[in-house]
Amino acid sequence: MKNFRFLIILVILLVSACGWFKQPPEIGKVLAEHFNNKIYKDFDTIAYDSVFVKTLDSLSESFTNPKTINAFYTANKNEPKMVTKFYISGELDSLVEFLNTSGAHGFNPKIFKIEEIKTLLAELSANKIKKVEQSYPLIAKLELLSANAYLNYNNFLKYGVVNPRNIFSRYYIKVKRPDSAGMIKLLGSESLVEELRNVQPKSAQYKALQAAYLSASNANEKRILLLNMERFRWAMPETGSNFVQVNIPDFKLTWFDEQDTVISMKVCVGGKRENGYEEKLKAFAKSGNLDDKPKNHETPMLFSKINSIQANPVWNIPVSIAQSEIYWMARKDRYYLSNSNINVYYKDKLIGEPDTINWSRYSRDKLPFKFKQGSGGGNALGKFKFIFDNSSSIYLHDTNNKNGFNLANRAISHGCVRVEKPLEFAEKLVGDSYTYDKLRAEVDLPPVDSTHNKWYKKRMAAKADTTKSFQLKPAWFGPKKAVPLIITYFTAWAQNGKIEYRPDVYQMDEKLWTAMKKFR
């Protein structure tokens, strides 16, 4: 009896190994039932795998994320999930509709290989395949082109078509970019349509620019709108509802609370780089001569938080300014430094009489000195400095040159941002009358609250006492809460029901337009 049982088991195993009870794979069953076509019941997974691998190899060069696509299908045994799940349900047709209307976002539908996808869909739907092996290259190509188009469409809308950090040298905002885990999850989603609907930009700014783009007839206007739609697609850091924005082309600082504007004021930003900057930079790299070094004072784009206010600030003069300006002024006028309240340090020790330095002995590209301008009315930073963490030594500050705010083009600073109404800005930052009056006293302004007059009178008395030396020093104040700050660059945006346009002061539009060329 035991031998008989063993014989039965052996026969079953042999029959199974020969494939006598083999069931068609999922794709075969689905297509056979959908088309009522028996040839798909003979779908050979091994033969299809070979065709799929060759198709993937041939298409990979044209894919944006070939490694991610390869990883997804390797993990899923090369199963044509896009066809199995979404061709039958009609969602592949919906994908085509979304791709067809991608022009509403400024994309050229051709970048998604839409015509090839349409042709493959039509060929499969015609149900005229006579032998199942004829379907393998068709299904493989439809699967892969659809997956690639689906990924690209989602990524372009969610993150933008270009990474600004790759094309702008002074773009320090850490925008989010697509990652392989997110894309693999997207490929494994249960509903293409749901994902495609969810990825549509929802910001009011984007929608307003998009509406203007769809109704504009002027090519240049459409170009500007498209560029700024792309900027609003970039996945920026979360600012929260209460934040400060400096828009460089607008020369404006705006404090937003929800959708409301708390305060708004003019700013002066860094001057644009010299014409022919790239070529001059190459010449400087070869010669090493500072005379060949081109000027670039453009204010960087960045995201940070304002964490402190310095009243009566000291200006730590950057090496670049010391070399290009301070050095020459000191050589021209031996009293320039003392008259400008600029202290000179050698090996971090203060030089008592900088007027005696023989500047002709030193080369400006190897200056052994550091320069600091002391607190006071002549300080280039004015009476206030607003500080936030960043790698570019950039900050917002007051200025003793108020005439700059009357200019139409206010790209005139060395890179930092000069604010028109520093006192008003400081009041908003500190957030309470007690701290604000202390701050006012530091810059010799009477308190708003008369009960705080004691501080003010004490300070003014100390300054007036000729028997003692009064030294003006920086005073530090903390904001009530660190306030997010974003320095950004928009040449078009929606405001009060219309689109505002500003000149491309740093010529960044042209560079972005070139980078987006293949997507248009």
Short mmCIF file of C-alpha atoms in Angstrom, two decimals:
data_model
loop_
_atom_site.label_atom_id
_atom_site.label_comp_id
_atom_site.label_asym_id
_atom_site.label_seq_id
_atom_site.Cartn_x
_atom_site.Cartn_y
_atom_site.Cartn_z
CA MET A 1 0.00 0.00 0.00
CA LYS A 2 2.86 2.37 0.88
CA ASN A 3 4.54 1.65 -2.44
CA PHE A 4 1.28 2.38 -4.28
CA ARG A 5 0.91 5.74 -2.55
CA PHE A 6 4.51 6.63 -3.38
CA LEU A 7 3.88 5.74 -7.04
CA ILE A 8 0.82 8.03 -7.19
CA ILE A 9 2.75 10.96 -5.73
CA LEU A 10 5.58 10.39 -8.20
CA VAL A 11 3.19 10.36 -11.16
CA ILE A 12 1.58 13.62 -9.98
CA LEU A 13 4.97 15.29 -9.67
CA LEU A 14 6.02 14.14 -13.14
CA VAL A 15 2.78 15.30 -14.69
CA SER A 16 3.12 18.69 -13.00
CA ALA A 17 6.73 19.03 -14.14
CA CYS A 18 5.67 18.38 -17.70
CA GLY A 19 3.23 21.28 -17.44
CA TRP A 20 0.14 19.15 -18.04
CA PHE A 21 -1.74 21.01 -15.28
CA LYS A 22 -0.03 24.35 -15.94
CA GLN A 23 -2.33 27.37 -15.64
CA PRO A 24 -1.84 30.47 -17.86
CA PRO A 25 -0.24 33.45 -16.03
CA GLU A 26 -2.36 36.40 -14.88
CA ILE A 27 -1.77 38.41 -18.06
CA GLY A 28 -2.83 35.44 -20.18
CA LYS A 29 -6.03 34.86 -18.22
CA VAL A 30 -6.95 38.54 -18.22
CA LEU A 31 -6.42 39.07 -21.94
CA ALA A 32 -8.03 35.76 -22.90
CA GLU A 33 -11.16 36.68 -20.99
CA HIS A 34 -11.20 40.32 -22.11
CA PHE A 35 -10.80 39.58 -25.82
CA ASN A 36 -12.47 36.16 -25.71
CA ASN A 37 -9.34 34.98 -27.50
CA LYS A 38 -7.93 31.55 -26.61
CA ILE A 39 -4.40 32.29 -27.87
CA TYR A 40 -3.62 34.21 -24.67
CA LYS A 41 -4.16 31.03 -22.65
CA ASP A 42 -0.88 29.86 -24.17
CA PHE A 43 1.00 32.91 -22.82
CA ASP A 44 4.55 31.73 -22.05
CA THR A 45 6.09 33.67 -19.15
CA ILE A 46 9.64 32.56 -19.91
CA ALA A 47 9.41 33.61 -23.56
CA TYR A 48 7.79 36.92 -22.58
CA ASP A 49 10.52 37.59 -19.99
CA SER A 50 13.18 37.32 -22.67
CA VAL A 51 11.34 39.79 -24.91
CA PHE A 52 10.69 42.14 -21.98
CA VAL A 53 14.37 42.30 -20.99
CA LYS A 54 15.42 43.07 -24.58
CA THR A 55 12.71 45.75 -24.85
CA LEU A 56 13.79 47.34 -21.57
CA ASP A 57 17.40 47.42 -22.74
CA SER A 58 16.44 49.10 -26.00
CA LEU A 59 14.25 51.74 -24.32
CA SER A 60 16.33 52.49 -21.18
CA GLU A 61 18.41 55.22 -22.78
CA SER A 62 15.29 57.29 -23.42
CA PHE A 63 13.92 56.83 -19.89
CA THR A 64 14.36 59.46 -17.18
CA ASN A 65 14.59 56.89 -14.37
CA PRO A 66 15.68 53.59 -15.98
CA LYS A 67 17.20 52.10 -12.80
CA THR A 68 14.01 52.68 -10.83
CA ILE A 69 11.84 51.16 -13.56
CA ASN A 70 14.19 48.17 -13.81
CA ALA A 71 14.13 47.70 -10.02
CA PHE A 72 10.33 47.76 -9.94
CA TYR A 73 9.91 45.12 -12.63
CA THR A 74 12.70 42.94 -11.25
CA ALA A 75 10.92 42.93 -7.88
CA ASN A 76 7.65 42.04 -9.63
CA LYS A 77 9.08 39.30 -11.90
CA ASN A 78 8.55 41.46 -15.01
CA GLU A 79 4.79 41.16 -14.73
CA PRO A 80 3.08 43.67 -17.07
CA LYS A 81 1.04 45.27 -14.27
CA MET A 82 0.17 48.42 -16.23
CA VAL A 83 -1.50 46.27 -18.89
CA THR A 84 -2.96 43.66 -16.54
CA LYS A 85 -4.50 46.18 -14.12
CA PHE A 86 -5.09 49.32 -16.12
CA TYR A 87 -5.63 48.39 -19.75
CA ILE A 88 -8.66 46.30 -18.90
CA SER A 89 -10.09 48.93 -16.51
CA GLY A 90 -9.66 51.70 -19.08
CA GLU A 91 -7.22 53.65 -16.91
CA LEU A 92 -4.49 53.47 -19.54
CA ASP A 93 -6.88 55.39 -21.79
CA SER A 94 -7.28 57.92 -18.98
CA LEU A 95 -3.48 58.21 -18.78
CA VAL A 96 -3.44 59.05 -22.48
CA GLU A 97 -6.07 61.75 -21.90
CA PHE A 98 -3.96 63.34 -19.16
CA LEU A 99 -0.88 63.22 -21.38
CA ASN A 100 -2.84 64.69 -24.29
CA THR A 101 -3.86 67.70 -22.20
CA SER A 102 -0.41 68.21 -20.65
CA GLY A 103 -0.07 71.29 -22.87
CA ALA A 104 -2.16 73.06 -20.22
CA HIS A 105 0.94 72.82 -18.02
CA GLY A 106 3.24 73.94 -20.81
CA PHE A 107 4.49 70.44 -21.68
CA ASN A 108 4.75 69.06 -25.18
CA PRO A 109 2.80 65.74 -25.14
CA LYS A 110 5.43 64.27 -27.46
CA ILE A 111 7.92 64.06 -24.57
CA PHE A 112 5.74 61.31 -23.08
CA LYS A 113 5.88 59.20 -26.31
CA ILE A 114 2.13 59.59 -26.50
CA GLU A 115 1.77 58.69 -30.19
CA GLU A 116 3.63 55.39 -29.69
CA ILE A 117 1.46 54.57 -26.68
CA LYS A 118 -1.70 55.32 -28.69
CA THR A 119 -0.52 53.12 -31.55
CA LEU A 120 0.29 50.22 -29.23
CA LEU A 121 -3.07 50.55 -27.46
CA ALA A 122 -4.88 50.53 -30.79
CA GLU A 123 -2.95 47.49 -31.98
CA LEU A 124 -3.71 45.56 -28.81
CA SER A 125 -7.37 46.59 -28.85
CA ALA A 126 -7.78 45.47 -32.48
CA ASN A 127 -7.47 41.87 -31.25
CA LYS A 128 -6.00 40.67 -34.55
CA ILE A 129 -2.98 38.85 -33.15
CA LYS A 130 -2.87 35.30 -34.54
CA LYS A 131 -0.09 33.84 -32.43
CA VAL A 132 0.47 34.61 -28.76
CA GLU A 133 4.22 35.22 -29.23
CA GLN A 134 3.33 38.16 -31.51
CA SER A 135 1.82 39.91 -28.47
CA TYR A 136 5.01 39.78 -26.36
CA PRO A 137 6.89 42.75 -27.86
CA LEU A 138 3.65 44.75 -28.09
CA ILE A 139 2.74 44.17 -24.43
CA ALA A 140 6.32 44.75 -23.23
CA LYS A 141 6.66 48.04 -25.08
CA LEU A 142 3.20 49.28 -24.07
CA GLU A 143 3.95 48.36 -20.45
CA LEU A 144 7.29 50.16 -20.32
CA LEU A 145 6.33 53.29 -22.27
CA SER A 146 3.19 53.69 -20.15
CA ALA A 147 5.14 53.25 -16.91
CA ASN A 148 7.76 55.79 -17.99
CA ALA A 149 5.15 58.35 -19.13
CA TYR A 150 3.17 57.89 -15.93
CA LEU A 151 6.24 58.45 -13.76
CA ASN A 152 7.45 61.47 -15.73
CA TYR A 153 4.06 63.18 -15.77
CA ASN A 154 3.68 62.77 -12.01
CA ASN A 155 7.23 63.86 -11.26
CA PHE A 156 7.09 66.90 -13.55
CA LEU A 157 3.95 68.20 -11.87
CA LYS A 158 4.97 67.36 -8.32
CA TYR A 159 8.60 68.48 -8.46
CA GLY A 160 9.09 70.45 -11.69
CA VAL A 161 10.90 69.37 -14.83
CA VAL A 162 14.30 70.73 -13.81
CA ASN A 163 16.23 70.88 -10.55
CA PRO A 164 17.08 74.57 -9.99
CA ARG A 165 20.10 73.64 -7.89
CA ASN A 166 21.66 72.07 -10.97
CA ILE A 167 21.41 75.15 -13.17
CA PHE A 168 21.76 78.15 -10.82
CA SER A 169 25.04 78.56 -8.95
CA ARG A 170 23.46 80.60 -6.14
CA TYR A 171 20.30 78.58 -5.61
CA TYR A 172 20.63 77.19 -2.07
CA ILE A 173 17.02 76.24 -1.37
CA LYS A 174 16.82 72.48 -0.83
CA VAL A 175 13.92 71.59 -3.08
CA LYS A 176 12.55 68.07 -2.83
CA ARG A 177 13.20 65.80 -5.80
CA PRO A 178 11.76 62.43 -6.86
CA ASP A 179 13.25 59.42 -5.07
CA SER A 180 13.25 55.76 -6.06
CA ALA A 181 11.09 54.62 -3.12
CA GLY A 182 8.38 57.13 -4.00
CA MET A 183 8.46 56.22 -7.69
CA ILE A 184 8.30 52.48 -7.01
CA LYS A 185 5.31 53.11 -4.76
CA LEU A 186 3.73 55.17 -7.55
CA LEU A 187 4.20 52.34 -10.07
CA GLY A 188 2.53 49.96 -7.64
CA SER A 189 -0.48 52.21 -7.05
CA GLU A 190 -3.98 50.79 -7.22
CA SER A 191 -5.42 53.60 -9.35
CA LEU A 192 -3.67 55.60 -12.06
CA VAL A 193 -6.53 58.05 -12.31
CA GLU A 194 -6.53 58.82 -8.61
CA GLU A 195 -2.78 59.51 -8.64
CA LEU A 196 -3.05 61.65 -11.78
CA ARG A 197 -5.83 63.74 -10.27
CA ASN A 198 -4.04 64.14 -6.95
CA VAL A 199 -0.82 65.38 -8.55
CA GLN A 200 -2.49 68.34 -10.26
CA PRO A 201 -1.07 71.57 -8.71
CA LYS A 202 -3.53 73.06 -6.26
CA SER A 203 -1.91 76.36 -5.27
CA ALA A 204 -3.88 79.48 -6.13
CA GLN A 205 -0.74 81.05 -7.60
CA TYR A 206 -0.15 78.17 -9.99
CA LYS A 207 -3.78 78.06 -11.11
CA ALA A 208 -3.80 81.82 -11.75
CA LEU A 209 -0.63 81.62 -13.85
CA GLN A 210 -1.98 78.60 -15.69
CA ALA A 211 -5.24 80.37 -16.54
CA ALA A 212 -3.29 83.36 -17.83
CA TYR A 213 -1.02 81.03 -19.83
CA LEU A 214 -3.99 79.34 -21.51
CA SER A 215 -5.54 82.64 -22.48
CA ALA A 216 -2.37 84.51 -23.51
CA SER A 217 -1.60 84.98 -27.20
CA ASN A 218 1.72 86.81 -26.96
CA ALA A 219 4.63 84.36 -27.20
CA ASN A 220 6.85 86.28 -24.79
CA GLU A 221 4.08 86.54 -22.21
CA LYS A 222 3.40 82.81 -22.49
CA ARG A 223 7.10 82.15 -22.01
CA ILE A 224 7.26 84.20 -18.79
CA LEU A 225 4.10 82.56 -17.44
CA LEU A 226 5.42 79.09 -18.22
CA LEU A 227 8.74 79.79 -16.49
CA ASN A 228 7.01 80.90 -13.33
CA MET A 229 4.60 77.97 -13.42
CA GLU A 230 7.72 75.82 -13.31
CA ARG A 231 9.03 77.78 -10.32
CA PHE A 232 5.75 77.17 -8.48
CA ARG A 233 6.06 73.44 -9.26
CA TRP A 234 9.35 73.15 -7.38
CA ALA A 235 8.76 71.37 -4.07
CA MET A 236 9.95 74.07 -1.69
CA PRO A 237 10.58 73.68 2.05
CA GLU A 238 7.52 74.13 4.25
CA THR A 239 7.35 77.77 5.33
CA GLY A 240 4.15 77.50 7.34
CA SER A 241 1.43 80.13 7.10
CA ASN A 242 3.49 82.90 8.73
CA PHE A 243 6.71 83.76 6.88
CA VAL A 244 8.77 86.49 5.26
CA GLN A 245 9.48 86.47 1.53
CA VAL A 246 11.99 88.54 -0.40
CA ASN A 247 11.29 88.41 -4.13
CA ILE A 248 14.43 89.61 -5.91
CA PRO A 249 12.88 90.81 -9.23
CA ASP A 250 10.18 92.68 -7.29
CA PHE A 251 12.74 94.35 -4.97
CA LYS A 252 10.19 93.77 -2.23
CA LEU A 253 9.99 92.16 1.21
CA THR A 254 6.56 90.87 2.22
CA TRP A 255 5.50 89.32 5.50
CA PHE A 256 2.61 86.89 4.98
CA ASP A 257 0.24 85.58 7.63
CA GLU A 258 -2.01 83.01 5.99
CA GLN A 259 -3.00 84.85 2.80
CA ASP A 260 -2.84 88.31 4.36
CA THR A 261 0.05 90.74 3.99
CA VAL A 262 1.26 91.87 7.41
CA ILE A 263 3.90 94.32 6.18
CA SER A 264 5.52 95.08 2.85
CA MET A 265 8.52 97.24 2.01
CA LYS A 266 11.10 97.97 -0.64
CA VAL A 267 14.47 96.26 -0.58
CA CYS A 268 17.79 96.65 -2.35
CA VAL A 269 19.40 93.39 -3.44
CA GLY A 270 22.76 92.36 -4.83
CA GLY A 271 23.93 93.77 -8.13
CA LYS A 272 23.83 91.49 -11.18
CA ARG A 273 27.00 89.77 -12.27
CA GLU A 274 29.19 91.32 -14.94
CA ASN A 275 28.34 90.74 -18.57
CA GLY A 276 30.38 87.86 -19.93
CA TYR A 277 30.84 86.57 -16.40
CA GLU A 278 31.40 82.92 -17.32
CA GLU A 279 34.16 83.68 -19.81
CA LYS A 280 35.85 86.17 -17.48
CA LEU A 281 35.75 83.61 -14.70
CA LYS A 282 37.63 81.16 -16.91
CA ALA A 283 40.26 83.82 -17.61
CA PHE A 284 40.62 84.48 -13.89
CA ALA A 285 40.98 80.74 -13.19
CA LYS A 286 43.96 80.67 -15.58
CA SER A 287 45.67 83.89 -14.49
CA GLY A 288 44.85 84.02 -10.78
CA ASN A 289 45.08 87.80 -11.14
CA LEU A 290 42.45 89.67 -9.11
CA ASP A 291 42.22 92.25 -11.89
CA ASP A 292 40.71 89.48 -14.02
CA LYS A 293 38.17 88.41 -11.41
CA PRO A 294 34.63 89.35 -12.56
CA LYS A 295 32.17 90.83 -10.10
CA ASN A 296 29.18 88.80 -8.96
CA HIS A 297 27.15 90.30 -6.14
CA GLU A 298 23.89 88.53 -6.89
CA THR A 299 21.82 87.77 -3.79
CA PRO A 300 21.45 83.99 -3.44
CA MET A 301 18.12 82.24 -3.22
CA LEU A 302 17.83 80.54 0.17
CA PHE A 303 15.54 79.37 2.93
CA SER A 304 16.24 79.94 6.62
CA LYS A 305 14.76 81.41 9.80
CA ILE A 306 15.40 84.86 11.23
CA ASN A 307 16.73 84.10 14.70
CA SER A 308 18.19 87.38 15.98
CA ILE A 309 18.32 91.16 15.59
CA GLN A 310 21.48 93.16 16.18
CA ALA A 311 21.05 96.84 16.98
CA ASN A 312 24.07 99.05 16.25
CA PRO A 313 25.75 96.23 14.32
CA VAL A 314 29.43 95.78 13.60
CA TRP A 315 30.22 95.06 9.95
CA ASN A 316 32.71 92.26 9.42
CA ILE A 317 33.91 93.34 6.00
CA PRO A 318 34.21 90.38 3.59
CA VAL A 319 37.59 89.62 2.03
CA SER A 320 36.22 90.29 -1.45
CA ILE A 321 35.15 93.83 -0.50
CA ALA A 322 38.41 94.43 1.37
CA GLN A 323 40.36 93.47 -1.73
CA SER A 324 38.25 95.28 -4.30
CA GLU A 325 37.36 98.46 -2.37
CA ILE A 326 38.81 99.01 1.14
CA TYR A 327 42.40 98.38 0.01
CA TRP A 328 42.24 101.00 -2.73
CA MET A 329 40.47 103.58 -0.55
CA ALA A 330 43.09 103.16 2.18
CA ARG A 331 45.92 103.60 -0.34
CA LYS A 332 44.27 106.70 -1.76
CA ASP A 333 43.49 108.31 1.62
CA ARG A 334 45.55 107.32 4.69
CA TYR A 335 42.80 108.62 7.00
CA TYR A 336 40.00 106.80 5.22
CA LEU A 337 39.88 103.91 7.73
CA SER A 338 39.74 106.02 10.90
CA ASN A 339 37.30 108.48 9.35
CA SER A 340 35.06 105.56 8.36
CA ASN A 341 35.24 103.94 11.82
CA ILE A 342 36.96 100.89 10.33
CA ASN A 343 39.21 98.90 12.64
CA VAL A 344 42.09 96.85 11.25
CA TYR A 345 43.23 93.54 12.75
CA TYR A 346 46.45 91.64 12.23
CA LYS A 347 46.41 88.04 13.46
CA ASP A 348 43.20 88.94 15.31
CA LYS A 349 44.90 91.78 17.20
CA LEU A 350 43.65 95.36 16.81
CA ILE A 351 46.09 97.75 15.16
CA GLY A 352 46.02 100.97 17.17
CA GLU A 353 46.93 103.38 14.38
CA PRO A 354 45.86 102.03 10.96
CA ASP A 355 46.74 105.42 9.42
CA THR A 356 50.43 104.47 9.71
CA ILE A 357 50.14 101.30 7.60
CA ASN A 358 52.14 101.48 4.36
CA TRP A 359 49.62 99.85 2.04
CA SER A 360 51.97 99.83 -0.94
CA ARG A 361 53.95 97.10 0.83
CA TYR A 362 51.03 94.68 0.56
CA SER A 363 49.46 92.93 -2.37
CA ARG A 364 45.68 93.11 -2.25
CA ASP A 365 45.27 89.43 -3.10
CA LYS A 366 47.36 88.50 -0.02
CA LEU A 367 46.20 91.04 2.54
CA PRO A 368 47.16 89.86 6.06
CA PHE A 369 44.51 92.10 7.63
CA LYS A 370 40.86 91.82 8.65
CA PHE A 371 38.55 94.82 8.69
CA LYS A 372 35.56 95.64 10.89
CA GLN A 373 33.41 98.75 10.76
CA GLY A 374 32.25 99.77 14.23
CA SER A 375 28.73 100.62 15.34
CA GLY A 376 27.39 104.03 14.57
CA GLY A 377 25.66 106.26 12.09
CA GLY A 378 28.29 105.79 9.39
CA ASN A 379 28.10 102.01 9.48
CA ALA A 380 27.15 100.54 6.10
CA LEU A 381 24.64 98.25 7.82
CA GLY A 382 22.80 101.17 9.41
CA LYS A 383 21.23 100.62 12.82
CA PHE A 384 19.87 97.08 12.45
CA LYS A 385 21.03 93.72 11.19
CA PHE A 386 18.60 90.79 10.88
CA ILE A 387 20.42 87.49 11.13
CA PHE A 388 19.57 84.00 9.87
CA ASP A 389 21.69 80.89 9.36
CA ASN A 390 23.11 80.47 5.86
CA SER A 391 26.39 79.51 4.21
CA SER A 392 26.70 82.72 2.17
CA SER A 393 27.10 85.23 5.05
CA ILE A 394 23.95 86.98 3.82
CA TYR A 395 21.61 88.95 6.08
CA LEU A 396 18.95 91.64 5.97
CA HIS A 397 20.01 95.04 7.24
CA ASP A 398 19.33 98.75 7.50
CA THR A 399 21.40 101.19 5.45
CA ASN A 400 22.64 104.75 5.76
CA ASN A 401 22.12 105.16 2.01
CA LYS A 402 18.36 105.66 1.81
CA ASN A 403 18.46 107.06 -1.74
CA GLY A 404 18.76 103.55 -3.13
CA PHE A 405 15.11 102.88 -2.32
CA ASN A 406 14.06 105.57 -4.80
CA LEU A 407 15.63 103.68 -7.72
CA ALA A 408 13.57 101.57 -10.10
CA ASN A 409 16.35 98.98 -10.36
CA ARG A 410 17.45 98.31 -6.81
CA ALA A 411 20.00 95.58 -7.56
CA ILE A 412 22.82 97.66 -6.08
CA SER A 413 24.16 95.93 -2.93
CA HIS A 414 27.10 93.58 -2.46
CA GLY A 415 24.69 90.67 -1.96
CA CYS A 416 22.94 91.33 1.35
CA VAL A 417 19.39 92.69 1.40
CA ARG A 418 18.82 96.29 2.54
CA VAL A 419 15.36 96.86 3.98
CA GLU A 420 13.47 100.13 3.66
CA LYS A 421 11.70 100.08 7.05
CA PRO A 422 14.00 98.27 9.50
CA LEU A 423 12.34 99.67 12.61
CA GLU A 424 8.89 98.52 11.53
CA PHE A 425 10.33 95.13 10.63
CA ALA A 426 12.09 94.86 14.00
CA GLU A 427 8.88 95.77 15.86
CA LYS A 428 7.03 92.96 14.13
CA LEU A 429 9.82 90.49 14.85
CA VAL A 430 10.20 91.14 18.58
CA GLY A 431 6.46 90.99 19.02
CA ASP A 432 6.02 92.86 22.33
CA SER A 433 6.21 96.48 23.45
CA TYR A 434 8.70 95.87 26.27
CA THR A 435 11.39 94.38 24.01
CA TYR A 436 10.61 96.84 21.25
CA ASP A 437 11.16 99.84 23.53
CA LYS A 438 14.45 98.34 24.74
CA LEU A 439 15.49 98.04 21.11
CA ARG A 440 14.45 101.63 20.38
CA ALA A 441 16.51 102.89 23.32
CA GLU A 442 19.62 101.23 21.86
CA VAL A 443 19.33 103.41 18.76
CA ASP A 444 18.49 106.56 20.73
CA LEU A 445 14.77 106.55 20.04
CA PRO A 446 12.29 107.32 22.83
CA PRO A 447 10.05 104.44 23.97
CA VAL A 448 6.52 104.13 22.70
CA ASP A 449 5.32 103.20 26.21
CA SER A 450 6.04 106.17 28.51
CA THR A 451 6.51 103.85 31.50
CA HIS A 452 9.76 102.74 29.84
CA ASN A 453 11.26 106.24 29.78
CA LYS A 454 13.76 105.27 32.48
CA TRP A 455 15.89 103.23 30.08
CA TYR A 456 15.95 105.95 27.49
CA LYS A 457 16.91 108.72 29.94
CA LYS A 458 19.65 106.58 31.46
CA ARG A 459 21.17 105.88 28.09
CA MET A 460 21.04 109.48 26.91
CA ALA A 461 22.61 110.63 30.17
CA ALA A 462 25.48 108.17 29.72
CA LYS A 463 26.11 109.46 26.22
CA ALA A 464 26.09 113.06 27.42
CA ASP A 465 28.51 112.46 30.32
CA THR A 466 31.79 113.97 29.13
CA THR A 467 33.68 112.63 32.18
CA LYS A 468 33.28 109.07 30.90
CA SER A 469 33.93 107.45 27.55
CA PHE A 470 30.72 106.13 26.03
CA GLN A 471 31.33 103.33 23.56
CA LEU A 472 28.56 102.33 21.23
CA LYS A 473 28.28 98.55 21.14
CA PRO A 474 26.03 96.06 19.39
CA ALA A 475 22.97 94.89 21.32
CA TRP A 476 21.24 91.58 20.58
CA PHE A 477 17.52 90.90 20.58
CA GLY A 478 15.66 87.68 19.89
CA PRO A 479 12.44 87.57 17.91
CA LYS A 480 9.38 86.33 19.76
CA LYS A 481 9.58 83.29 17.52
CA ALA A 482 12.05 82.40 14.77
CA VAL A 483 10.38 83.49 11.52
CA PRO A 484 10.85 81.51 8.29
CA LEU A 485 12.49 83.53 5.53
CA ILE A 486 12.62 82.64 1.86
CA ILE A 487 14.60 84.67 -0.66
CA THR A 488 13.24 83.70 -4.03
CA TYR A 489 12.92 84.73 -7.66
CA PHE A 490 9.58 85.22 -9.46
CA THR A 491 9.18 87.36 -12.57
CA ALA A 492 5.40 86.79 -12.68
CA TRP A 493 2.80 86.03 -10.02
CA ALA A 494 -0.86 86.67 -9.23
CA GLN A 495 -1.81 89.59 -7.02
CA ASN A 496 -5.19 91.26 -6.43
CA GLY A 497 -6.83 89.44 -9.31
CA LYS A 498 -4.20 90.16 -11.97
CA ILE A 499 -0.78 88.94 -13.04
CA GLU A 500 2.18 91.08 -11.99
CA TYR A 501 5.31 91.05 -14.17
CA ARG A 502 8.82 92.15 -13.23
CA PRO A 503 12.10 92.45 -15.20
CA ASP A 504 14.44 89.47 -15.18
CA VAL A 505 17.11 91.37 -13.21
CA TYR A 506 19.60 88.46 -12.99
CA GLN A 507 18.73 86.99 -16.41
CA MET A 508 17.67 83.76 -14.76
CA ASP A 509 14.63 83.34 -16.99
CA GLU A 510 16.82 82.75 -20.03
CA LYS A 511 18.87 80.10 -18.27
CA LEU A 512 15.75 78.32 -17.05
CA TRP A 513 14.16 78.53 -20.50
CA THR A 514 17.19 76.82 -22.01
CA ALA A 515 17.08 74.05 -19.39
CA MET A 516 13.37 73.46 -20.09
CA LYS A 517 13.82 73.38 -23.86
CA LYS A 518 13.46 69.63 -24.32
CA PHE A 519 10.20 69.58 -22.34
CA ARG A 520 8.40 72.25 -24.33
#
